[in-house]
mmCIF file of C-alpha atoms in Angstrom:
data_model
loop_
_atom_site.group_PDB
_atom_site.id
_atom_site.type_symbol
_atom_site.label_atom_id
_atom_site.label_comp_id
_atom_site.label_asym_id
_atom_site.label_seq_id
_atom_site.Cartn_x
_atom_site.Cartn_y
_atom_site.Cartn_z
ATOM 1 C CA MET A 25 -16.234 -18.212 -51.484
ATOM 2 C CA ALA A 26 -13.489 -16.977 -53.776
ATOM 3 C CA SER A 27 -10.871 -18.840 -51.742
ATOM 4 C CA MET A 28 -12.914 -22.033 -51.930
ATOM 5 C CA LEU A 29 -13.223 -21.629 -55.692
ATOM 6 C CA HIS A 30 -9.462 -21.098 -55.928
ATOM 7 C CA LEU A 31 -8.836 -24.269 -53.880
ATOM 8 C CA PHE A 32 -11.208 -26.243 -56.120
ATOM 9 C CA LEU A 33 -9.412 -25.049 -59.243
ATOM 10 C CA VAL A 34 -6.010 -25.905 -57.771
ATOM 11 C CA LEU A 35 -7.152 -29.376 -56.752
ATOM 12 C CA GLY A 36 -8.703 -29.926 -60.166
ATOM 13 C CA THR A 37 -5.449 -28.954 -61.838
ATOM 14 C CA LEU A 38 -3.510 -31.331 -59.597
ATOM 15 C CA MET A 39 -5.898 -34.179 -60.375
ATOM 16 C CA VAL A 40 -5.530 -33.677 -64.126
ATOM 17 C CA ALA A 41 -1.761 -33.433 -63.810
ATOM 18 C CA SER A 42 -1.569 -36.607 -61.741
ATOM 19 C CA ALA A 43 -3.769 -38.460 -64.235
ATOM 20 C CA GLY A 44 -1.481 -37.452 -67.105
ATOM 21 C CA SER A 45 -2.435 -36.616 -70.666
ATOM 22 C CA PHE A 46 -1.326 -37.984 -73.992
ATOM 23 C CA TYR A 47 -1.105 -34.392 -75.227
ATOM 24 C CA GLN A 48 1.166 -33.578 -72.293
ATOM 25 C CA ASP A 49 3.319 -36.723 -72.299
ATOM 26 C CA PHE A 50 3.618 -37.853 -75.933
ATOM 27 C CA ASP A 51 4.183 -36.748 -79.527
ATOM 28 C CA ILE A 52 2.624 -38.551 -82.479
ATOM 29 C CA THR A 53 5.621 -39.214 -84.720
ATOM 30 C CA TRP A 54 4.310 -40.959 -87.828
ATOM 31 C CA GLY A 55 1.231 -42.340 -89.552
ATOM 32 C CA ASP A 56 -0.198 -39.339 -91.427
ATOM 33 C CA GLY A 57 -3.287 -39.012 -89.229
ATOM 34 C CA ARG A 58 -3.631 -42.686 -88.325
ATOM 35 C CA ALA A 59 -2.617 -42.000 -84.707
ATOM 36 C CA LYS A 60 -5.230 -39.984 -82.830
ATOM 37 C CA ILE A 61 -5.621 -38.564 -79.330
ATOM 38 C CA HIS A 62 -9.174 -38.463 -77.946
ATOM 39 C CA ASN A 63 -11.149 -37.348 -74.885
ATOM 40 C CA ASN A 64 -9.025 -34.321 -74.021
ATOM 41 C CA GLY A 65 -5.849 -36.362 -74.008
ATOM 42 C CA GLN A 66 -7.059 -39.348 -71.968
ATOM 43 C CA PHE A 67 -7.199 -41.899 -74.796
ATOM 44 C CA LEU A 68 -5.045 -42.665 -77.833
ATOM 45 C CA THR A 69 -5.512 -44.981 -80.818
ATOM 46 C CA LEU A 70 -3.043 -46.264 -83.404
ATOM 47 C CA SER A 71 -4.275 -47.560 -86.756
ATOM 48 C CA LEU A 72 -2.755 -49.637 -89.531
ATOM 49 C CA ASP A 73 -3.920 -49.999 -93.122
ATOM 50 C CA LYS A 74 -2.194 -51.221 -96.264
ATOM 51 C CA ALA A 75 -0.575 -47.818 -96.851
ATOM 52 C CA SER A 76 0.924 -47.234 -93.392
ATOM 53 C CA GLY A 77 0.978 -47.932 -89.692
ATOM 54 C CA SER A 78 1.418 -45.293 -86.991
ATOM 55 C CA GLY A 79 3.313 -44.496 -83.824
ATOM 56 C CA PHE A 80 4.103 -42.131 -80.976
ATOM 57 C CA GLN A 81 6.922 -41.400 -78.526
ATOM 58 C CA SER A 82 7.270 -39.772 -75.122
ATOM 59 C CA LYS A 83 8.299 -36.156 -74.803
ATOM 60 C CA ASN A 84 10.474 -37.093 -71.821
ATOM 61 C CA GLU A 85 13.512 -39.327 -71.494
ATOM 62 C CA TYR A 86 13.819 -41.569 -68.445
ATOM 63 C CA LEU A 87 16.706 -43.212 -66.629
ATOM 64 C CA PHE A 88 15.034 -45.794 -64.372
ATOM 65 C CA GLY A 89 11.401 -45.852 -63.388
ATOM 66 C CA LYS A 90 8.102 -47.679 -63.108
ATOM 67 C CA ILE A 91 6.147 -47.310 -66.355
ATOM 68 C CA ASP A 92 2.507 -48.392 -66.738
ATOM 69 C CA MET A 93 0.303 -48.307 -69.828
ATOM 70 C CA GLN A 94 -3.116 -49.824 -70.429
ATOM 71 C CA LEU A 95 -3.569 -51.336 -73.902
ATOM 72 C CA LYS A 96 -6.402 -53.004 -75.758
ATOM 73 C CA LEU A 97 -4.983 -54.861 -78.731
ATOM 74 C CA VAL A 98 -6.212 -55.274 -82.315
ATOM 75 C CA PRO A 99 -9.265 -57.575 -82.208
ATOM 76 C CA GLY A 100 -10.300 -60.329 -84.597
ATOM 77 C CA ASN A 101 -7.933 -61.467 -87.318
ATOM 78 C CA SER A 102 -4.782 -59.574 -86.366
ATOM 79 C CA ALA A 103 -2.348 -61.946 -88.101
ATOM 80 C CA GLY A 104 0.700 -60.185 -89.497
ATOM 81 C CA THR A 105 0.365 -57.125 -87.260
ATOM 82 C CA VAL A 106 2.685 -56.083 -84.437
ATOM 83 C CA THR A 107 1.839 -53.670 -81.649
ATOM 84 C CA ALA A 108 5.120 -52.581 -80.059
ATOM 85 C CA TYR A 109 5.478 -50.776 -76.713
ATOM 86 C CA TYR A 110 9.036 -50.238 -75.533
ATOM 87 C CA LEU A 111 11.779 -48.078 -74.039
ATOM 88 C CA LYS A 112 14.751 -47.227 -76.256
ATOM 89 C CA SER A 113 17.799 -44.963 -76.276
ATOM 90 C CA PRO A 114 19.196 -43.422 -79.489
ATOM 91 C CA GLY A 115 22.376 -44.340 -81.334
ATOM 92 C CA SER A 116 24.079 -47.446 -82.696
ATOM 93 C CA THR A 117 24.849 -48.901 -79.243
ATOM 94 C CA TRP A 118 21.370 -48.403 -77.861
ATOM 95 C CA ASP A 119 19.594 -49.919 -74.876
ATOM 96 C CA GLU A 120 16.031 -51.175 -75.231
ATOM 97 C CA ILE A 121 13.316 -52.868 -73.154
ATOM 98 C CA ASP A 122 10.596 -54.429 -75.331
ATOM 99 C CA PHE A 123 6.999 -55.503 -75.202
ATOM 100 C CA GLU A 124 5.803 -56.639 -78.646
ATOM 101 C CA PHE A 125 2.370 -58.132 -79.269
ATOM 102 C CA LEU A 126 2.316 -60.429 -82.297
ATOM 103 C CA GLY A 127 -1.124 -60.775 -83.856
ATOM 104 C CA ASN A 128 -2.798 -64.019 -84.891
ATOM 105 C CA LEU A 129 -5.806 -65.490 -86.649
ATOM 106 C CA SER A 130 -9.181 -65.041 -84.960
ATOM 107 C CA GLY A 131 -9.481 -67.396 -82.006
ATOM 108 C CA ASP A 132 -5.739 -68.055 -81.757
ATOM 109 C CA PRO A 133 -3.773 -66.398 -78.955
ATOM 110 C CA TYR A 134 -1.556 -63.370 -79.272
ATOM 111 C CA THR A 135 2.145 -63.914 -78.641
ATOM 112 C CA LEU A 136 3.678 -61.477 -76.159
ATOM 113 C CA HIS A 137 7.330 -61.071 -77.159
ATOM 114 C CA THR A 138 9.844 -59.537 -74.721
ATOM 115 C CA ASN A 139 13.487 -58.614 -75.213
ATOM 116 C CA VAL A 140 16.267 -56.623 -73.533
ATOM 117 C CA PHE A 141 19.014 -54.875 -75.529
ATOM 118 C CA THR A 142 22.230 -53.507 -74.065
ATOM 119 C CA ASN A 143 24.768 -51.604 -76.145
ATOM 120 C CA GLY A 144 22.899 -52.573 -79.324
ATOM 121 C CA LYS A 145 22.845 -56.311 -78.563
ATOM 122 C CA GLY A 146 19.607 -58.192 -77.897
ATOM 123 C CA ASN A 147 18.977 -61.913 -78.505
ATOM 124 C CA ARG A 148 17.342 -62.224 -75.080
ATOM 125 C CA GLU A 149 13.836 -63.132 -76.192
ATOM 126 C CA GLN A 150 11.180 -64.643 -73.988
ATOM 127 C CA GLN A 151 7.682 -65.185 -75.384
ATOM 128 C CA PHE A 152 4.361 -65.823 -73.691
ATOM 129 C CA HIS A 153 0.715 -66.454 -74.325
ATOM 130 C CA LEU A 154 -1.661 -64.573 -72.042
ATOM 131 C CA TRP A 155 -4.237 -65.996 -69.645
ATOM 132 C CA PHE A 156 -6.966 -63.689 -71.004
ATOM 133 C CA ASP A 157 -8.136 -62.159 -74.284
ATOM 134 C CA PRO A 158 -6.052 -58.951 -74.628
ATOM 135 C CA THR A 159 -8.463 -57.578 -77.256
ATOM 136 C CA ALA A 160 -11.638 -57.711 -75.136
ATOM 137 C CA ALA A 161 -10.670 -55.097 -72.546
ATOM 138 C CA PHE A 162 -7.821 -52.891 -71.398
ATOM 139 C CA HIS A 163 -4.973 -54.504 -69.442
ATOM 140 C CA THR A 164 -1.965 -52.905 -67.750
ATOM 141 C CA TYR A 165 1.518 -53.653 -69.104
ATOM 142 C CA SER A 166 4.317 -52.453 -66.840
ATOM 143 C CA ILE A 167 8.072 -52.105 -66.903
ATOM 144 C CA LEU A 168 9.958 -51.763 -63.624
ATOM 145 C CA TRP A 169 13.510 -50.615 -64.381
ATOM 146 C CA ASN A 170 15.913 -49.920 -61.557
ATOM 147 C CA PRO A 171 19.677 -50.378 -61.153
ATOM 148 C CA GLN A 172 19.251 -53.980 -59.951
ATOM 149 C CA ARG A 173 16.653 -55.451 -62.306
ATOM 150 C CA ILE A 174 14.073 -55.092 -65.057
ATOM 151 C CA VAL A 175 10.668 -56.657 -64.399
ATOM 152 C CA PHE A 176 7.964 -57.053 -67.048
ATOM 153 C CA SER A 177 4.459 -57.307 -65.575
ATOM 154 C CA VAL A 178 0.908 -57.783 -66.835
ATOM 155 C CA ASP A 179 -1.921 -56.542 -64.599
ATOM 156 C CA GLY A 180 0.537 -56.521 -61.705
ATOM 157 C CA THR A 181 1.690 -60.107 -62.289
ATOM 158 C CA PRO A 182 5.405 -60.382 -63.129
ATOM 159 C CA ILE A 183 6.115 -62.442 -66.226
ATOM 160 C CA ARG A 184 9.855 -61.842 -66.607
ATOM 161 C CA GLU A 185 12.789 -60.610 -64.536
ATOM 162 C CA PHE A 186 16.138 -59.592 -66.055
ATOM 163 C CA LYS A 187 18.639 -59.072 -63.265
ATOM 164 C CA ASN A 188 21.746 -56.913 -63.274
ATOM 165 C CA SER A 189 24.552 -59.444 -63.807
ATOM 166 C CA GLU A 190 27.403 -57.017 -64.453
ATOM 167 C CA SER A 191 29.426 -58.849 -61.813
ATOM 168 C CA ILE A 192 29.762 -61.773 -64.271
ATOM 169 C CA GLY A 193 30.319 -59.607 -67.336
ATOM 170 C CA VAL A 194 26.748 -59.164 -68.620
ATOM 171 C CA PRO A 195 25.987 -55.553 -69.639
ATOM 172 C CA PHE A 196 22.934 -53.953 -68.024
ATOM 173 C CA PRO A 197 21.058 -50.872 -69.236
ATOM 174 C CA LYS A 198 21.840 -48.234 -66.630
ATOM 175 C CA ASN A 199 23.649 -45.343 -68.331
ATOM 176 C CA GLN A 200 21.531 -44.399 -71.346
ATOM 177 C CA PRO A 201 18.259 -42.519 -70.865
ATOM 178 C CA MET A 202 15.383 -43.904 -72.915
ATOM 179 C CA ARG A 203 12.137 -42.647 -74.390
ATOM 180 C CA ILE A 204 8.898 -44.602 -74.511
ATOM 181 C CA TYR A 205 7.788 -45.599 -77.999
ATOM 182 C CA SER A 206 4.768 -47.409 -79.360
ATOM 183 C CA SER A 207 3.781 -48.362 -82.890
ATOM 184 C CA LEU A 208 1.356 -50.518 -84.846
ATOM 185 C CA TRP A 209 2.817 -51.881 -88.060
ATOM 186 C CA ASN A 210 2.731 -54.665 -90.613
ATOM 187 C CA ALA A 211 5.292 -57.428 -90.052
ATOM 188 C CA ASP A 212 3.707 -60.313 -91.942
ATOM 189 C CA ASP A 213 7.126 -61.451 -93.149
ATOM 190 C CA TRP A 214 7.796 -62.846 -89.633
ATOM 191 C CA ALA A 215 5.171 -61.982 -87.003
ATOM 192 C CA THR A 216 2.672 -64.849 -87.281
ATOM 193 C CA ARG A 217 3.944 -68.427 -87.506
ATOM 194 C CA GLY A 218 7.277 -67.189 -88.795
ATOM 195 C CA GLY A 219 5.671 -65.317 -91.687
ATOM 196 C CA LEU A 220 3.509 -68.173 -92.970
ATOM 197 C CA VAL A 221 0.285 -66.293 -92.188
ATOM 198 C CA LYS A 222 -0.047 -62.972 -94.001
ATOM 199 C CA THR A 223 -2.026 -59.854 -93.114
ATOM 200 C CA ASP A 224 -5.603 -59.945 -94.419
ATOM 201 C CA TRP A 225 -6.130 -56.355 -95.521
ATOM 202 C CA THR A 226 -9.880 -56.863 -95.920
ATOM 203 C CA HIS A 227 -10.004 -56.438 -92.114
ATOM 204 C CA ALA A 228 -8.186 -53.079 -92.182
ATOM 205 C CA PRO A 229 -7.956 -50.624 -90.588
ATOM 206 C CA PHE A 230 -6.519 -52.417 -87.574
ATOM 207 C CA THR A 231 -6.674 -50.402 -84.349
ATOM 208 C CA ALA A 232 -4.950 -50.628 -80.944
ATOM 209 C CA SER A 233 -6.032 -48.427 -78.025
ATOM 210 C CA TYR A 234 -4.157 -46.854 -75.107
ATOM 211 C CA ARG A 235 -5.097 -45.161 -71.841
ATOM 212 C CA ASN A 236 -3.942 -44.526 -68.243
ATOM 213 C CA PHE A 237 -0.254 -43.937 -68.853
ATOM 214 C CA LYS A 238 1.687 -43.511 -65.619
ATOM 215 C CA ALA A 239 5.396 -42.916 -65.089
ATOM 216 C CA ASP A 240 6.915 -42.840 -61.614
ATOM 217 C CA ALA A 241 10.389 -42.317 -62.985
ATOM 218 C CA CYS A 242 13.628 -40.362 -63.064
ATOM 219 C CA LEU A 243 13.394 -37.732 -65.786
ATOM 220 C CA TRP A 244 16.529 -37.010 -67.787
ATOM 221 C CA SER A 245 17.020 -33.443 -68.931
ATOM 222 C CA ASN A 246 20.079 -31.400 -69.930
ATOM 223 C CA GLY A 247 22.385 -34.250 -68.992
ATOM 224 C CA LYS A 248 21.007 -34.609 -65.468
ATOM 225 C CA SER A 249 18.625 -36.966 -63.698
ATOM 226 C CA SER A 250 15.756 -35.759 -61.561
ATOM 227 C CA CYS A 251 16.776 -38.533 -59.130
ATOM 228 C CA ALA A 252 20.234 -37.172 -58.410
ATOM 229 C CA SER A 253 19.473 -36.782 -54.701
ATOM 230 C CA SER A 254 19.424 -39.701 -52.274
ATOM 231 C CA ARG A 255 15.900 -38.656 -51.262
ATOM 232 C CA SER A 256 14.679 -39.177 -54.828
ATOM 233 C CA ARG A 257 16.346 -42.577 -54.948
ATOM 234 C CA SER A 258 14.510 -43.628 -51.787
ATOM 235 C CA ARG A 259 11.295 -44.143 -53.760
ATOM 236 C CA ALA A 260 10.101 -47.738 -53.394
ATOM 237 C CA TRP A 261 10.544 -48.772 -57.025
ATOM 238 C CA PHE A 262 14.208 -47.685 -57.094
ATOM 239 C CA SER A 263 15.241 -50.661 -54.959
ATOM 240 C CA GLN A 264 12.173 -52.864 -55.497
ATOM 241 C CA GLU A 265 12.640 -56.595 -55.873
ATOM 242 C CA LEU A 266 10.247 -59.490 -56.170
ATOM 243 C CA ASP A 267 8.892 -60.701 -52.854
ATOM 244 C CA SER A 268 7.996 -64.365 -52.331
ATOM 245 C CA SER A 269 4.425 -63.893 -53.563
ATOM 246 C CA SER A 270 5.621 -62.180 -56.746
ATOM 247 C CA GLN A 271 8.225 -64.882 -57.298
ATOM 248 C CA ASN A 272 5.502 -67.525 -57.021
ATOM 249 C CA ARG A 273 3.345 -65.696 -59.589
ATOM 250 C CA LEU A 274 6.352 -65.332 -61.895
ATOM 251 C CA ARG A 275 6.988 -69.084 -61.712
ATOM 252 C CA TRP A 276 3.281 -69.761 -62.388
ATOM 253 C CA VAL A 277 3.354 -67.640 -65.554
ATOM 254 C CA GLN A 278 6.605 -69.115 -66.788
ATOM 255 C CA LYS A 279 5.443 -72.672 -66.140
ATOM 256 C CA ASN A 280 2.028 -72.291 -67.773
ATOM 257 C CA TYR A 281 2.309 -69.522 -70.373
ATOM 258 C CA MET A 282 5.916 -69.175 -71.521
ATOM 259 C CA ILE A 283 6.306 -70.539 -75.064
ATOM 260 C CA TYR A 284 9.925 -69.550 -75.784
ATOM 261 C CA ASN A 285 12.947 -68.856 -73.589
ATOM 262 C CA TYR A 286 16.346 -68.038 -75.064
ATOM 263 C CA CYS A 287 17.898 -69.409 -71.884
ATOM 264 C CA THR A 288 16.846 -72.960 -72.791
ATOM 265 C CA ASP A 289 17.528 -72.814 -76.555
ATOM 266 C CA THR A 290 20.625 -74.973 -76.820
ATOM 267 C CA LYS A 291 20.253 -75.314 -80.608
ATOM 268 C CA ARG A 292 20.493 -71.553 -80.999
ATOM 269 C CA PHE A 293 23.553 -71.356 -78.726
ATOM 270 C CA PRO A 294 25.592 -74.490 -79.564
ATOM 271 C CA GLN A 295 28.703 -73.016 -77.970
ATOM 272 C CA GLY A 296 26.859 -72.672 -74.669
ATOM 273 C CA LEU A 297 23.960 -70.692 -73.270
ATOM 274 C CA PRO A 298 24.490 -66.994 -72.453
ATOM 275 C CA VAL A 299 26.259 -66.573 -69.141
ATOM 276 C CA GLU A 300 23.254 -64.989 -67.383
ATOM 277 C CA CYS A 301 21.266 -68.141 -68.234
ATOM 278 C CA ARG A 302 23.858 -70.470 -66.751
ATOM 279 C CA THR A 303 23.746 -68.648 -63.418
ATOM 280 C CA ALA A 304 19.949 -68.226 -63.193
#
């Protein structure tokens, strides 16, 4: 009986560990109490009012991985607000992989803004509307980051792929470990219709919710990667690419829901589109 009880306790511990915990995986970094962890670490909320927003960051640094987070965005009139969820390295020549959710007036769609920075340089924006209401329920937003590509996905559907194009001189984030960050903040100088629509503080506090964080990733600690061995690098995501079905879904999203693509903005790049766009 004692051995059975011991086995039950061990299995229970493993189940909790595999599910993850916001207490275990993240630190609340700012917001003076506006960021809160609930339900024994299974649920987190960020809030924004006129005085301040809030944010958190991962305890761990990662160098490649498959990162999933479920979010439910600020409902109702969210104009002027930005919910950001991204990977970023420190320093002045940082790397960064961005999801940003730009709020809007009630009934108008959110804009999902994506970007990739390498060595402190971004300007690789693609923006989308979503095919569902992201405030009505939780949805999974994923970043696949391996040495060959970065894939942004929503509920398992790829919306953007940024390939490693170092062979033609395009830097790719592969050397700088990054933490996961998320924040909810006021950006009414630019977020909604270029800043024309301001935040309506009568609707505050604004709240975004998080759950079911998962990271199948290479941890970076003391200057070393947990994926140093070839066995670690044999995990599926480390060499994952889009199969034909995923490519078809990517094209469907980009045809029907993409609202901005830096790779087609000839007015912005009068001297010629970025080289990765010309070879796509």
